[in-house]
Every structure is written in structure tokens, then in C-alpha cells.
Coordinates of C-alpha atoms in Angstrom, one line a residue:
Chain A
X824 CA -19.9 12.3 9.3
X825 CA -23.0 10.9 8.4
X826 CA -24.7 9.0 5.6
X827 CA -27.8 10.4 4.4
X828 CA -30.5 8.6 2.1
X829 CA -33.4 9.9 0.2
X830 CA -36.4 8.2 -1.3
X831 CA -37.2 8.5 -4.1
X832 CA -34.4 9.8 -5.9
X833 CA -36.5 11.2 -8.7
X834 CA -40.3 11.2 -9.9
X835 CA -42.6 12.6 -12.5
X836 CA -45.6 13.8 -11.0
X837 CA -49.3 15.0 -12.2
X838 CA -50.1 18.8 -11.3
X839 CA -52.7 18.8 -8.5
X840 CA -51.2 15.9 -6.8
X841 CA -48.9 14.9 -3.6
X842 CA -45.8 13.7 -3.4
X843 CA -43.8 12.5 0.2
X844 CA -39.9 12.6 0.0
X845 CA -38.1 10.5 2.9
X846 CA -34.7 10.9 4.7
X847 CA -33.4 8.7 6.7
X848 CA -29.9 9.0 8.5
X849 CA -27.4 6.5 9.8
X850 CA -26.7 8.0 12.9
X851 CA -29.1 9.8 15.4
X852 CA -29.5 13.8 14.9
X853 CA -31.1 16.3 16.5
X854 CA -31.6 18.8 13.7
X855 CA -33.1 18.0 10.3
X856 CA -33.4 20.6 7.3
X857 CA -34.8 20.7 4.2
X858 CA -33.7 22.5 1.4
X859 CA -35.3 23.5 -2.5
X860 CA -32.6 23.5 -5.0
X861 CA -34.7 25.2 -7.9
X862 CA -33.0 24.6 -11.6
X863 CA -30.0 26.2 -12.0
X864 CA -30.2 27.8 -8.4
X865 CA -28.4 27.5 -5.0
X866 CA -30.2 26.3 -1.9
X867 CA -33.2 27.9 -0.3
X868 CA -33.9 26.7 3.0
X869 CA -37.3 25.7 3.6
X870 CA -38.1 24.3 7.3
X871 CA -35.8 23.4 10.0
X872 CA -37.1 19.8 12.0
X873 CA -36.4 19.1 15.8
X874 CA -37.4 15.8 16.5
X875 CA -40.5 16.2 18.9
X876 CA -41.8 19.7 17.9
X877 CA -43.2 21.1 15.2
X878 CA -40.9 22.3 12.2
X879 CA -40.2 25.7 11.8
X880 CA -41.1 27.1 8.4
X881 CA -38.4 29.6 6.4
X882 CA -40.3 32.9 5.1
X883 CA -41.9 31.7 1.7
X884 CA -43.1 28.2 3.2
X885 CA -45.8 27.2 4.7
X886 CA -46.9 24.1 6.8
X887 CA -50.0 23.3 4.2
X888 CA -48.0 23.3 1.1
X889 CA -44.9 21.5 2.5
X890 CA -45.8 19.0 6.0
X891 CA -42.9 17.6 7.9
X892 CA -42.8 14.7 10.0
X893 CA -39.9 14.0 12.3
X894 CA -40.8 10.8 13.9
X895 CA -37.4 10.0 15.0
X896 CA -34.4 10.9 15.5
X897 CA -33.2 9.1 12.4
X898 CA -35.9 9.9 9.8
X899 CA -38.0 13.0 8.3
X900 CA -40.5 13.4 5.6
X901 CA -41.4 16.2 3.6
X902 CA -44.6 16.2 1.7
X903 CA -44.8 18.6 -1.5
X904 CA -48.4 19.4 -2.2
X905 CA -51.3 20.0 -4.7
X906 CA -47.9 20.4 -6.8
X907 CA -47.6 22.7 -9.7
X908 CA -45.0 22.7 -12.4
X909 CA -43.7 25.5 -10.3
X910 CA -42.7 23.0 -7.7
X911 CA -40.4 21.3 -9.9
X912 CA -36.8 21.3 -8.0
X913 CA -34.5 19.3 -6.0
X914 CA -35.4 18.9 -2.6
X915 CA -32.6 17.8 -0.5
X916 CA -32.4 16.8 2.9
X917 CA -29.7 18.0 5.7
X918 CA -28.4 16.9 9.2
X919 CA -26.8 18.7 11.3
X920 CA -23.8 16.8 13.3
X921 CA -22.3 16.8 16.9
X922 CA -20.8 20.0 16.0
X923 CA -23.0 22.4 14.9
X924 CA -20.7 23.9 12.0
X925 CA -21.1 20.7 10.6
X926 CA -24.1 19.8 8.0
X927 CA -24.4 16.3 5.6
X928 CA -26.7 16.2 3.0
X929 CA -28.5 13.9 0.9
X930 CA -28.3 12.7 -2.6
X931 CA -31.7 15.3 -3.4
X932 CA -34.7 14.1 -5.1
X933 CA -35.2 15.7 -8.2
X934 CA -39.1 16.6 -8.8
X935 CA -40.4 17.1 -12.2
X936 CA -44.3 18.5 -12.1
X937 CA -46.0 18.6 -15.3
Chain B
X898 CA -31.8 40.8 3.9
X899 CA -28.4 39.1 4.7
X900 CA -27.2 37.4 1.6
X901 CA -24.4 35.2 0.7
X902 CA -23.1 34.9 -2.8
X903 CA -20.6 34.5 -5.6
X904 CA -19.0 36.5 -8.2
X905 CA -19.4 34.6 -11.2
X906 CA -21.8 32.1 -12.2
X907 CA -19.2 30.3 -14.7
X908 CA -15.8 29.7 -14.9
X909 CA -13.8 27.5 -17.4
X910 CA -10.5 26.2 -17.0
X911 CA -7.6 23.8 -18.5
X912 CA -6.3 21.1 -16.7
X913 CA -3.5 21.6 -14.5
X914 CA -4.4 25.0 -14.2
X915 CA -5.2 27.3 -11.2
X916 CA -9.2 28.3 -10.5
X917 CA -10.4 31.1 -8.1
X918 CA -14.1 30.7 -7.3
X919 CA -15.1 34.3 -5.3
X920 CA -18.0 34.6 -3.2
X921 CA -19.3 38.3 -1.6
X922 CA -20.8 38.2 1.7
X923 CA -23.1 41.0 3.1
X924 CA -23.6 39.9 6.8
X925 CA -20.1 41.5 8.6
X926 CA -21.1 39.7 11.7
X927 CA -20.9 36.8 10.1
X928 CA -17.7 34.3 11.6
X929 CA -17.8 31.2 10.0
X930 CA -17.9 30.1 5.9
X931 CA -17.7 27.0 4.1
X932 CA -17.5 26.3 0.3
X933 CA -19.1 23.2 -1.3
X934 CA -18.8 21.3 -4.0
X935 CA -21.7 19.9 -5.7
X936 CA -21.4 17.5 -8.7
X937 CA -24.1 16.6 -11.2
X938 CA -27.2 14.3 -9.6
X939 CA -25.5 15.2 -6.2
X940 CA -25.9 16.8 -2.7
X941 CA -23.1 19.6 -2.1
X942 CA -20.2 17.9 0.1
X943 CA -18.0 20.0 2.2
X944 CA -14.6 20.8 0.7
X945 CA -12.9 23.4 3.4
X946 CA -13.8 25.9 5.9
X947 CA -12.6 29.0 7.6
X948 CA -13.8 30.9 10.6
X949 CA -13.3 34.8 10.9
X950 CA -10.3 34.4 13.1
X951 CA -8.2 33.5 10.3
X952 CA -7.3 35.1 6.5
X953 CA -6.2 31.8 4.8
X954 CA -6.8 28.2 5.9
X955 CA -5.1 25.6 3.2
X956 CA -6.8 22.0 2.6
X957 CA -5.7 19.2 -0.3
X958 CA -5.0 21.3 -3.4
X959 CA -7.8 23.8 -2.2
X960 CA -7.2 27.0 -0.4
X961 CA -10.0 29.9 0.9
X962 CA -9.2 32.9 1.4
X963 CA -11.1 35.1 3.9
X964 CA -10.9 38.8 3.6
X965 CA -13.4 40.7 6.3
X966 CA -12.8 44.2 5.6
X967 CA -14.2 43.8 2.2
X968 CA -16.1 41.1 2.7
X969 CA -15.0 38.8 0.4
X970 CA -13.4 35.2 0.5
X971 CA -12.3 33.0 -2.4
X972 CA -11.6 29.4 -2.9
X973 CA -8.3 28.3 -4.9
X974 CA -8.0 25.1 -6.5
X975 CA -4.3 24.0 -7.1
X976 CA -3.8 21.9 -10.5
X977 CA -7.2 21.6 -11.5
X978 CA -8.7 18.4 -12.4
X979 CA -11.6 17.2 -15.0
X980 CA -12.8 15.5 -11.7
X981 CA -13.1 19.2 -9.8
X982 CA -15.7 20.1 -12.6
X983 CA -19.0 20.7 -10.5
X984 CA -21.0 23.6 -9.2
X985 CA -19.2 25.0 -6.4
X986 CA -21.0 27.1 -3.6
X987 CA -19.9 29.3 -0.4
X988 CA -22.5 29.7 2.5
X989 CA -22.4 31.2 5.9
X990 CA -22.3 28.7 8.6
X991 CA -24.5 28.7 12.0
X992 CA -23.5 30.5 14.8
X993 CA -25.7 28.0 17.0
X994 CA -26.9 24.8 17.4
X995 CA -29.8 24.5 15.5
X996 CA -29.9 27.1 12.6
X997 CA -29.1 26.0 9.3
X998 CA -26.5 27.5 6.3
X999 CA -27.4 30.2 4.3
X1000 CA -26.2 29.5 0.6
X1001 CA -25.0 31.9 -1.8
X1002 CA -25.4 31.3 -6.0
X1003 CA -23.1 28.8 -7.2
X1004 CA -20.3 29.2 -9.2
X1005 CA -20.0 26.1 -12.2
X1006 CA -16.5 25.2 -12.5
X1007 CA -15.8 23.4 -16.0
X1008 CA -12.1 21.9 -16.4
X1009 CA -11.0 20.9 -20.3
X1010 CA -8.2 18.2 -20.9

């Protein structure tokens, strides 16, 4: 398995600004994901991150609103922009493991926009 | 599109009791499921999976139950437990490296002592 971390685990933030969650992972992994866990709802894939491309954005998403970085094969941001209360959610991060049926995730970091 | 999801969006129980959490898929190629569990303040952690090969695969005190002509499985949890309360999801698993699960709505499983 392997042990996921997310920074930070929550935050209040201003409408109009930026906001960069991190993920880092114990072990190296090929495939990153980040989901949106919206109040009360199940989770909506937003971008899947290969370390040394660019990520792949779900239907809905788009690079401008949410960037990715994959420097590593340990650690991945995702950047929620010019936020709006709209944004508000959890946004968890997910590895894939050596096989690929399996998938960790990460504690989520829960996003309050006001 | 393809969707995963589940039955009920609550379910209370008592402790010691038996719970069924359903979940209706839509995709019939799909070969692989897993249910979740995800507590308060929490990512979802696996619990037990089952591939299309098989009707029943049996864990600790869990159980899913995979029935692919109506496209339907179920999770069963034996003696429920105050600690099982949590939101519980099913999703359909990758069929390749590289593709990530698709998560149905969750199903919030609250146990009474």
C-alpha cells in the first residue's frame, strides 16, 4: 500500500484568490489523480498526472482553473483558481499502485471559499 | 454516460445487526468493482473487491455480492459495529494501467448501540 499526505488539510479562502494543495507519497508511482468530493457527494475525477507529461483533464475541468504539477514521481500539486464559493469541496489526491486495480488515497483537503 | 451508483443514500442500523449497502451499475462491460469505506474527515479506504468472474467473494465480516445479469452488486456487513458507521461507496475499477475509478453516490451507514 502506500501512505499518502496532503497539505493543507483544510483552509478558508477569499473568492478571487488561489489556492495550491500538495500530495506527496511514500513510495514512487507512476499515476497520480485528483479527485473533487463536493458536500455531500461522491467523487468526481478531475485530471489524471503521469509524471513527465502533461495531465489529462476529465470533461468539466480545465487546465486554467485547476494546474497540475507532477515534478516527481513522489509529489503532485493541484492549484484551485480565481476560487468561487462554488469551488468549495474536498479535493483528494489518489495513487495508483504496482497493480493497477489498486488506488490509495489521501486524507482530502477540505476547501471552504467565501 | 456510464455511471456507477447506489441504491440508497441512507441506511440506519443497530448494533450487532446485518447491513446491505446496494450499488447499480450501468456499464455491462465493466469486470472489476470495489466498495469503500469513507469515515468523517477521511479519504475512502478499500474494504473488499470482486472481479466479474466471480458472484460472491467474502472478506472480515464483509461480503459483495456481484450479480451481472442485472447489474447489480451489494456489500454485506456481518454484526455491525458503531465503528462501521461511515459513508460507504462502490466504484468501477480500471481495466488498464493508468485510468482511474469511477465512483458511484455513497450510501451513509449509521449503526445505534
Amino acid at each position: 500500500s502506500a501512505v499518502i499526505s496532503q497539505k493543507p488539510s483544510r483552509d478558508i479562502c477569499q473568492r478571487g484568490t488561489s489556492l495550491t494543495i500538495q500530495c506527496q507519497v511514500d513510495s514512487q508511482v507512476t499515476m497520480m489523480f485528483w479527485y473533487r468530493q463536493q458536500p455531500g457527494q461522491s467523487l468526481t475525477l478531475i485530471a489524471t498526472a503521469n509524471q513527465g507529461s502533461e495531465a489529462t483533464y476529465e470533461s468539466g475541468f480545465v487546465i486554467d482553473k485547476f494546474p497540475i504539477s507532477r515534478p516527481n514521481l513522489t509529489f503532485s500539486t493541484l492549484t484551485v483558481s480565481n476560487m468561487s464559493p462554488e469551488d468549495s469541496s474536498i479535493y483528494l489526491c489518489s495513487v495508483q499502485g504496482q497493480g493497477f486495480d489498486e488506488q490509495y488515497f489521501g486524507p482530502g483537503t477540505r476547501l471552504t471559499v467565501t | 454516460g456510464e455511471s456507477v451508483g447506489l441504491h440508497l443514500p441512507t441506511l440506519s442500523v443497530q448494533e450487532g445487526d446485518n447491513s446491505i449497502i446496494n450499488c447499480a451499475y450501468s456499464n455491462s462491460a465493466s469486470d472489476y468493482f470495489i466498495w469503500y469505506k469513507q469515515e468523517s474527515g477521511k479519504g475512502p479506504q478499500f474494504i473488499i473487491d470482486i472481479r466479474s468472474n466471480m458472484d460472491k467473494r467474502q472478506g472480515q465480516r464483509v461480503t459483495v455480492l456481484l450479480n451481472k445479469t442485472v447489474k447489480h452488486l451489494s456489500l454485506q456487513i456481518a454484526a455491525t459495529q458503531p465503528g462501521d458507521s461511515a459513508v460507504y461507496f462502490c466504484a468501477e475499477g480500471p481495466n488498464q494501467a493508468g485510468t482511474a475509478l469511477i465512483f458511484g453516490k455513497g450510501t451513509t451507514l449509521s449503526v445505534s448501540s
